[in-house]
PDB file of C-alpha atoms in Angstrom:
ATOM      1  CA  ILE C   1      -0.091   0.109  -0.053  1.00  0.00           C
ATOM      2  CA  MET C   2       1.339   3.558  -1.126  1.00  0.00           C
ATOM      3  CA  ILE C   3       0.653   4.326   2.387  1.00  0.00           C
ATOM      4  CA  LYS C   4       2.771   2.271   4.085  1.00  0.00           C
ATOM      5  CA  LYS C   5       5.793   3.757   1.750  1.00  0.00           C
ATOM      6  CA  PHE C   6       5.529   6.946   4.082  1.00  0.00           C
ATOM      7  CA  ILE C   7       4.285   6.110   7.203  1.00  0.00           C
ATOM      8  CA  PHE C   8       5.538   3.842   9.899  1.00  0.00           C
ATOM      9  CA  LEU C   9       6.074   5.959  12.793  1.00  0.00           C
ATOM     10  CA  ILE C  10       4.044   9.576  13.036  1.00  0.00           C
ATOM     11  CA  ILE C  11       3.930  11.684  15.559  1.00  0.00           C
ATOM     12  CA  LEU C  12       1.587  14.914  15.735  1.00  0.00           C
ATOM     13  CA  THR C  13       2.070  17.472  18.133  1.00  0.00           C
ATOM     14  CA  LEU C  14      -1.071  19.942  18.146  1.00  0.00           C
ATOM     15  CA  LEU C  15       0.081  21.566  21.529  1.00  0.00           C
ATOM     16  CA  PRO C  16       3.012  20.433  23.775  1.00  0.00           C
ATOM     17  CA  PRO C  17       2.730  17.351  25.321  1.00  0.00           C
ATOM     18  CA  ALA C  18       2.509  17.844  28.853  1.00  0.00           C
ATOM     19  CA  LEU C  19       0.657  13.985  29.565  1.00  0.00           C
ATOM     20  CA  ALA C  20       2.419  10.976  30.636  1.00  0.00           C
ATOM     21  CA  ARG C  21       0.966   8.377  28.885  1.00  0.00           C
ATOM     22  CA  ALA C  22       0.134   5.636  31.184  1.00  0.00           C
ATOM     23  CA  ASN C  23      -0.160   1.711  30.119  1.00  0.00           C
ATOM     24  CA  VAL C  24      -3.577   2.651  28.729  1.00  0.00           C
ATOM     25  CA  VAL C  25      -4.274  -1.271  27.215  1.00  0.00           C
ATOM     26  CA  MET C  26      -5.067  -2.033  30.839  1.00  0.00           C
ATOM     27  CA  TYR C  27      -7.988   0.042  30.903  1.00  0.00           C
ATOM     28  CA  PRO C  28     -10.288  -1.531  27.813  1.00  0.00           C
ATOM     29  CA  VAL C  29     -13.494   0.386  27.013  1.00  0.00           C
ATOM     30  CA  LYS C  30     -17.052  -1.963  26.471  1.00  0.00           C
ATOM     31  CA  ASN C  31     -19.698  -0.688  24.713  1.00  0.00           C
ATOM     32  CA  GLU C  32     -21.811   0.462  27.592  1.00  0.00           C
ATOM     33  CA  ASN C  33     -18.866   2.824  28.392  1.00  0.00           C
ATOM     34  CA  LEU C  34     -18.670   4.792  24.973  1.00  0.00           C
ATOM     35  CA  GLY C  35     -21.213   7.231  26.260  1.00  0.00           C
ATOM     36  CA  GLU C  36     -18.940   7.618  29.309  1.00  0.00           C
ATOM     37  CA  LEU C  37     -15.952   8.176  26.915  1.00  0.00           C
ATOM     38  CA  LYS C  38     -17.871  10.851  24.326  1.00  0.00           C
ATOM     39  CA  LYS C  39     -18.707  12.872  27.263  1.00  0.00           C
ATOM     40  CA  SER C  40     -14.697  13.064  28.265  1.00  0.00           C
ATOM     41  CA  ILE C  41     -13.078  13.756  24.831  1.00  0.00           C
ATOM     42  CA  GLN C  42     -14.742  16.633  22.832  1.00  0.00           C
ATOM     43  CA  THR C  43     -14.511  15.255  18.756  1.00  0.00           C
ATOM     44  CA  ALA C  44     -12.360  17.356  16.527  1.00  0.00           C
ATOM     45  CA  SER C  45     -14.480  19.452  13.860  1.00  0.00           C
ATOM     46  CA  ALA C  46     -11.168  20.739  12.620  1.00  0.00           C
ATOM     47  CA  LEU C  47      -7.591  20.310  13.738  1.00  0.00           C
ATOM     48  CA  ARG C  48      -4.524  21.806  12.087  1.00  0.00           C
ATOM     49  CA  GLY C  49      -0.863  21.064  12.947  1.00  0.00           C
ATOM     50  CA  ASN C  50       2.825  19.974  12.386  1.00  0.00           C
ATOM     51  CA  PHE C  51       4.081  16.594  12.374  1.00  0.00           C
ATOM     52  CA  LYS C  52       7.300  14.522  12.518  1.00  0.00           C
ATOM     53  CA  GLN C  53       7.610  10.930  10.572  1.00  0.00           C
ATOM     54  CA  ILE C  54      10.749   8.593  11.467  1.00  0.00           C
ATOM     55  CA  LYS C  55      10.864   5.882   9.098  1.00  0.00           C
ATOM     56  CA  SER C  56      13.452   2.588   9.830  1.00  0.00           C
ATOM     57  CA  MET C  57      14.109  -0.044   6.798  1.00  0.00           C
ATOM     58  CA  LYS C  58      15.751  -3.347   7.980  1.00  0.00           C
ATOM     59  CA  GLY C  59      19.229  -3.277   7.580  1.00  0.00           C
ATOM     60  CA  LEU C  60      19.751   0.261   7.627  1.00  0.00           C
ATOM     61  CA  ASP C  61      21.131   1.621  10.213  1.00  0.00           C
ATOM     62  CA  LYS C  62      19.961   5.351   9.497  1.00  0.00           C
ATOM     63  CA  ASN C  63      16.360   6.531  10.460  1.00  0.00           C
ATOM     64  CA  PHE C  64      14.576   8.981   7.735  1.00  0.00           C
ATOM     65  CA  ILE C  65      12.879  11.881   9.256  1.00  0.00           C
ATOM     66  CA  SER C  66      10.422  13.978   7.264  1.00  0.00           C
ATOM     67  CA  THR C  67       7.988  16.794   8.754  1.00  0.00           C
ATOM     68  CA  GLY C  68       5.508  18.964   7.969  1.00  0.00           C
ATOM     69  CA  GLN C  69       1.857  20.184   8.393  1.00  0.00           C
ATOM     70  CA  PHE C  70      -1.861  18.672   8.636  1.00  0.00           C
ATOM     71  CA  ILE C  71      -4.933  20.063   8.074  1.00  0.00           C
ATOM     72  CA  PHE C  72      -8.193  18.065   9.647  1.00  0.00           C
ATOM     73  CA  ILE C  73     -11.572  19.293   8.920  1.00  0.00           C
ATOM     74  CA  GLU C  74     -14.473  17.235   9.699  1.00  0.00           C
ATOM     75  CA  LYS C  75     -16.533  15.702   6.740  1.00  0.00           C
ATOM     76  CA  LYS C  76     -14.027  17.286   4.289  1.00  0.00           C
ATOM     77  CA  GLY C  77     -10.926  15.393   5.338  1.00  0.00           C
ATOM     78  CA  LEU C  78      -7.618  15.488   6.261  1.00  0.00           C
ATOM     79  CA  TYR C  79      -4.987  17.609   4.172  1.00  0.00           C
ATOM     80  CA  TRP C  80      -1.152  16.308   4.729  1.00  0.00           C
ATOM     81  CA  GLN C  81       1.679  18.149   3.723  1.00  0.00           C
ATOM     82  CA  MET C  82       5.306  16.808   3.455  1.00  0.00           C
ATOM     83  CA  GLN C  83       7.650  19.588   3.786  1.00  0.00           C
ATOM     84  CA  LYS C  84      11.108  17.909   4.053  1.00  0.00           C
ATOM     85  CA  PRO C  85      13.083  16.162   2.847  1.00  0.00           C
ATOM     86  CA  PHE C  86      10.644  17.138  -0.105  1.00  0.00           C
ATOM     87  CA  LEU C  87       7.620  18.615  -0.490  1.00  0.00           C
ATOM     88  CA  SER C  88       4.576  15.887  -1.162  1.00  0.00           C
ATOM     89  CA  THR C  89       0.821  16.405  -0.740  1.00  0.00           C
ATOM     90  CA  ILE C  90      -1.934  13.852   0.131  1.00  0.00           C
ATOM     91  CA  ILE C  91      -5.329  14.288   0.651  1.00  0.00           C
ATOM     92  CA  PHE C  92      -7.824  11.933   2.443  1.00  0.00           C
ATOM     93  CA  THR C  93     -11.533  12.445   1.657  1.00  0.00           C
ATOM     94  CA  LYS C  94     -14.483  10.393   1.432  1.00  0.00           C
ATOM     95  CA  ASN C  95     -14.626   9.837  -2.402  1.00  0.00           C
ATOM     96  CA  GLY C  96     -10.335   8.206  -1.880  1.00  0.00           C
ATOM     97  CA  LEU C  97      -7.001   9.888  -1.863  1.00  0.00           C
ATOM     98  CA  MET C  98      -5.070  12.406  -4.156  1.00  0.00           C
ATOM     99  CA  THR C  99      -1.375  12.405  -4.271  1.00  0.00           C
ATOM    100  CA  ILE C 100       0.788  15.655  -5.209  1.00  0.00           C
ATOM    101  CA  GLU C 101       4.395  15.394  -5.999  1.00  0.00           C
ATOM    102  CA  ASP C 102       6.352  17.544  -7.839  1.00  0.00           C
ATOM    103  CA  GLY C 103       3.005  19.116  -9.808  1.00  0.00           C
ATOM    104  CA  ASP C 104       1.817  15.556 -10.503  1.00  0.00           C
ATOM    105  CA  LYS C 105      -1.883  14.661  -9.226  1.00  0.00           C
ATOM    106  CA  LYS C 106      -2.638  10.981  -8.849  1.00  0.00           C
ATOM    107  CA  LEU C 107      -6.795  10.158  -7.764  1.00  0.00           C
ATOM    108  CA  LEU C 108      -6.965   6.844  -5.939  1.00  0.00           C
ATOM    109  CA  ALA C 109     -11.081   7.008  -5.996  1.00  0.00           C
ATOM    110  CA  ALA C 110     -12.899   5.038  -3.513  1.00  0.00           C
ATOM    111  CA  ASP C 111     -15.272   3.216  -6.238  1.00  0.00           C
ATOM    112  CA  GLN C 112     -12.403   1.855  -7.938  1.00  0.00           C
ATOM    113  CA  LYS C 113     -10.331   0.447  -4.703  1.00  0.00           C
ATOM    114  CA  PRO C 114     -12.719   0.150  -1.938  1.00  0.00           C
ATOM    115  CA  VAL C 115      -9.400   0.034   0.072  1.00  0.00           C
ATOM    116  CA  PHE C 116      -8.444   3.950  -0.007  1.00  0.00           C
ATOM    117  CA  GLN C 117     -11.868   4.325   0.880  1.00  0.00           C
ATOM    118  CA  GLU C 118     -11.900   2.384   4.489  1.00  0.00           C
ATOM    119  CA  LEU C 119      -8.029   4.011   4.752  1.00  0.00           C
ATOM    120  CA  SER C 120      -9.675   7.289   4.470  1.00  0.00           C
ATOM    121  CA  ASP C 121     -12.350   6.600   6.752  1.00  0.00           C
ATOM    122  CA  ILE C 122      -9.588   5.730   9.290  1.00  0.00           C
ATOM    123  CA  PHE C 123      -7.788   8.434   9.184  1.00  0.00           C
ATOM    124  CA  GLN C 124     -10.726  11.009   9.361  1.00  0.00           C
ATOM    125  CA  ALA C 125     -11.814   8.688  12.699  1.00  0.00           C
ATOM    126  CA  VAL C 126      -8.782   9.077  14.050  1.00  0.00           C
ATOM    127  CA  PHE C 127      -8.512  12.523  13.940  1.00  0.00           C
ATOM    128  CA  ALA C 128     -11.631  13.395  15.006  1.00  0.00           C
ATOM    129  CA  SER C 129     -11.462  11.176  18.104  1.00  0.00           C
ATOM    130  CA  ASP C 130     -15.079  10.181  17.891  1.00  0.00           C
ATOM    131  CA  PRO C 131     -15.185   6.700  19.846  1.00  0.00           C
ATOM    132  CA  GLU C 132     -18.301   5.835  17.894  1.00  0.00           C
ATOM    133  CA  LYS C 133     -16.784   5.719  14.446  1.00  0.00           C
ATOM    134  CA  LEU C 134     -13.321   4.142  16.377  1.00  0.00           C
ATOM    135  CA  GLN C 135     -15.104   1.128  17.430  1.00  0.00           C
ATOM    136  CA  ASP C 136     -15.682  -0.214  14.235  1.00  0.00           C
ATOM    137  CA  TYR C 137     -11.985   0.193  13.525  1.00  0.00           C
ATOM    138  CA  PHE C 138     -10.205  -0.448  16.830  1.00  0.00           C
ATOM    139  CA  ASP C 139     -10.294  -1.968  20.309  1.00  0.00           C
ATOM    140  CA  ILE C 140     -10.514   0.965  22.307  1.00  0.00           C
ATOM    141  CA  PHE C 141      -8.600   1.567  25.851  1.00  0.00           C
ATOM    142  CA  PHE C 142      -9.302   4.899  28.006  1.00  0.00           C
ATOM    143  CA  THR C 143      -8.042   6.313  31.052  1.00  0.00           C
ATOM    144  CA  LYS C 144      -8.495   9.615  32.229  1.00  0.00           C
ATOM    145  CA  ASN C 145      -6.643  11.773  35.161  1.00  0.00           C
ATOM    146  CA  ASN C 146      -8.660  15.201  36.147  1.00  0.00           C
ATOM    147  CA  GLN C 147      -8.938  16.689  32.565  1.00  0.00           C
ATOM    148  CA  ASN C 148      -6.137  15.153  31.214  1.00  0.00           C
ATOM    149  CA  TRP C 149      -7.223  11.864  29.128  1.00  0.00           C
ATOM    150  CA  THR C 150      -5.639   9.346  26.872  1.00  0.00           C
ATOM    151  CA  LEU C 151      -7.353   6.718  24.738  1.00  0.00           C
ATOM    152  CA  GLY C 152      -5.466   4.162  23.213  1.00  0.00           C
ATOM    153  CA  LEU C 153      -6.279   2.241  19.854  1.00  0.00           C
ATOM    154  CA  LYS C 154      -5.553  -1.270  18.611  1.00  0.00           C
ATOM    155  CA  PRO C 155      -6.491  -2.245  15.855  1.00  0.00           C
ATOM    156  CA  LYS C 156      -8.998  -4.861  14.623  1.00  0.00           C
ATOM    157  CA  ASN C 157      -8.319  -3.939  10.312  1.00  0.00           C
ATOM    158  CA  ASP C 158      -5.592  -5.416   8.802  1.00  0.00           C
ATOM    159  CA  ILE C 159      -5.601  -2.206   6.746  1.00  0.00           C
ATOM    160  CA  ILE C 160      -4.303  -0.378   9.875  1.00  0.00           C
ATOM    161  CA  LYS C 161      -2.276  -3.589  11.312  1.00  0.00           C
ATOM    162  CA  ASN C 162       0.175  -2.612   8.415  1.00  0.00           C
ATOM    163  CA  ILE C 163       0.738   0.909   9.437  1.00  0.00           C
ATOM    164  CA  ALA C 164       0.893   1.049  13.755  1.00  0.00           C
ATOM    165  CA  SER C 165       0.004  -1.599  15.884  1.00  0.00           C
ATOM    166  CA  LYS C 166      -1.056   1.136  18.002  1.00  0.00           C
ATOM    167  CA  ILE C 167      -2.137   4.753  18.368  1.00  0.00           C
ATOM    168  CA  THR C 168      -2.462   6.803  21.464  1.00  0.00           C
ATOM    169  CA  ILE C 169      -3.954  10.172  21.479  1.00  0.00           C
ATOM    170  CA  THR C 170      -3.540  12.294  24.615  1.00  0.00           C
ATOM    171  CA  GLY C 171      -5.635  15.195  25.241  1.00  0.00           C
ATOM    172  CA  LYS C 172      -7.871  17.534  27.325  1.00  0.00           C
ATOM    173  CA  ASN C 173     -11.152  18.030  25.839  1.00  0.00           C
ATOM    174  CA  GLN C 174      -9.591  17.350  21.933  1.00  0.00           C
ATOM    175  CA  ALA C 175      -6.942  15.954  20.975  1.00  0.00           C
ATOM    176  CA  THR C 176      -3.523  17.679  21.540  1.00  0.00           C
ATOM    177  CA  GLN C 177      -1.239  14.198  20.784  1.00  0.00           C
ATOM    178  CA  ILE C 178      -1.936  11.635  18.379  1.00  0.00           C
ATOM    179  CA  ILE C 179       1.194   8.665  18.346  1.00  0.00           C
ATOM    180  CA  LEU C 180       1.016   5.886  15.742  1.00  0.00           C
TER     181      LEU C 180
END
């Protein structure tokens, strides 16, 4: 999958992280607790931030680091622009994915490859931190200390398992950090 090419580890920082990430997998969320979880987490209708990707390859001692910016707008999609070491953009929408490199645009339509639709849905659910949407794709874990919370996600879906073995989202009301 093309996504695997650029995402091995993503650290998205919206605000400086001030939360210690507890072992959140010790606190599974059951379906009957989703309402309580939803009260603790305000789903995001829009997020903007910077990211840092660290890629590692078997057989190489050096990690490859790239940085950039993202914009997430609920019901529109996720705009992901890598700025260093080179300019590359991916746009995730409900219609699929669009890649832009060196001015060359490629549309990977959801109706031609349903996997792109599913991948787009998954990323949008993660960025919105919407527990109801997330439960379709992940086993959900949650812990809260005062107003600070940590949401842990373990993929049920093979598509995401190829990208990340777990996702940790921390925040206070809205997400402040997402780590894949």
